[in-house]
């Protein structure tokens, strides 16, 4: 006897912002297998690009904090880099080093959250790995509080450098974090990546073909997980990335496992970069100008940067006034979502959440 | 051997199981905050404020409302406007600190607390009267002079308006008045010709 079956459309989400953001999936199931998938976005739309058009350049920095709220430092950096190109400012060395140190610490935070939620999304282990990751994240956020008085919405970078030099007690605290983090990274790796259960669940699942990944403009760990060694810090070094030595880890198969594996390797590379910056940094001014009000000459500027999620850039058009005429955000999370359907179709519901997590997108950036 | 990875994972969990907890029981125990913490309870010195409204201009949300009376002040002597209203709507404030950065006279400082729940939205608006009466525990955010002086916003002594400024504010007319009353001793007018620091331009 054969059962007459028909596909079922299930709406998953919108979820609470503390997961990936207010994101909704409309999945069509045949039994437990996904036959169609459609992302529904827009629940967190705040009109950042439009708001930026009526704010001065310095004020827009506070908006960029709220784009990707788990990696504000890199968003700040991307925006001020575009502004500096537009204005034609040269940043003092110490300012650039401080920005790179802050951004790399932020990359560690972002990847720790990404990897921490990995087991959560697999549906097992309670929140063990997540809490371990959050414990380390907390220490880095304490460093941010020392630097700039806030933990999430940092607003640290300014056009022409950073707002102020690091306080004296920042450096010993950074040293302690840098000494401890490699050990914790090993712990997390032993807990997550060597577990056979995790490997059985994630290896070979939701494979993204490198050619498809490049054609879909994927960037960041999602692209590198597919084996394409593309990193804007190497391809077009900004700030002081050309003065530090680091590797670009790439995956082999482009499956869920590789995408998370690339992230945990990038944590190690970020630690390497910070170690080198701490050695190379020299006393000096941190800010090219104390000005808060800028009138860039008419023109346009775009500086691609490597945020933890991928290529983040702000395309700014100036008409000579104090506010950008147009501010377009090239948000990596949004573009990485474009292969959503290709990744999910053919897999089961339990894999869908993990595949989604492996994109490590952030709705603050997707909806803007 | 299959299962070795799982055993390794269990070793990590066991190690963390017997470790001292990292968490604290919040209302009773508190973690130490950084002196640069950008918090509520803005500190405002009416003696320093000239009513220039730089803070209101640079607020990305426009939540600072200043009404000045041009006839009531002593702006002829480079002094200040008479300030009638100085409201900060903390209900919409995002504590970015740009107002503090913009203040050329070091009159406005970030606070250091974070527990500011109120029953109504109207109570979240802090007025000039509230700001005047508040204990002065400024955060050292964007105030290097406070950082160098070792000001501790958490439990330290309140900071008087004379000590809150950059370059000791020797050029400030009210400062000069106070000095002439108290006598010439103990006054460091080294940079009497100093210009107002920081602020706009560009």
Short mmCIF file of C-alpha atoms in Angstrom, two decimals, chain A residues 10-12 15 25 27-35 121-122 201 205 344 346-356:
data_model
loop_
_atom_site.label_atom_id
_atom_site.label_comp_id
_atom_site.label_asym_id
_atom_site.label_seq_id
_atom_site.Cartn_x
_atom_site.Cartn_y
_atom_site.Cartn_z
CA UNK A 10 6.33 25.17 7.51
CA UNK A 11 7.16 28.66 8.64
CA UNK A 12 10.07 28.76 11.04
CA UNK A 15 13.11 34.18 16.03
CA UNK A 25 12.32 30.62 6.89
CA UNK A 27 10.45 25.67 4.22
CA UNK A 28 8.56 23.15 2.13
CA UNK A 29 8.89 19.61 3.36
CA UNK A 30 8.36 16.25 1.79
CA UNK A 31 8.28 14.15 4.90
CA UNK A 32 11.38 15.32 6.70
CA UNK A 33 13.26 16.37 3.58
CA UNK A 34 13.39 19.97 2.46
CA UNK A 35 12.23 20.46 -1.10
CA UNK A 121 22.20 24.50 16.67
CA UNK A 122 23.03 20.83 16.41
CA UNK A 201 26.31 15.35 11.70
CA UNK A 205 26.23 18.42 4.73
CA UNK A 344 19.11 23.56 2.26
CA UNK A 346 17.71 17.94 -0.08
CA UNK A 347 18.63 18.02 3.59
CA UNK A 348 16.55 17.48 6.66
CA UNK A 349 15.04 19.95 9.08
CA UNK A 350 17.66 19.23 11.74
CA UNK A 351 20.42 20.09 9.25
CA UNK A 352 18.70 23.29 8.14
CA UNK A 353 19.42 25.06 11.40
CA UNK A 354 23.08 24.04 11.35
CA UNK A 355 23.48 25.12 7.73
CA UNK A 356 21.97 28.43 8.64
#
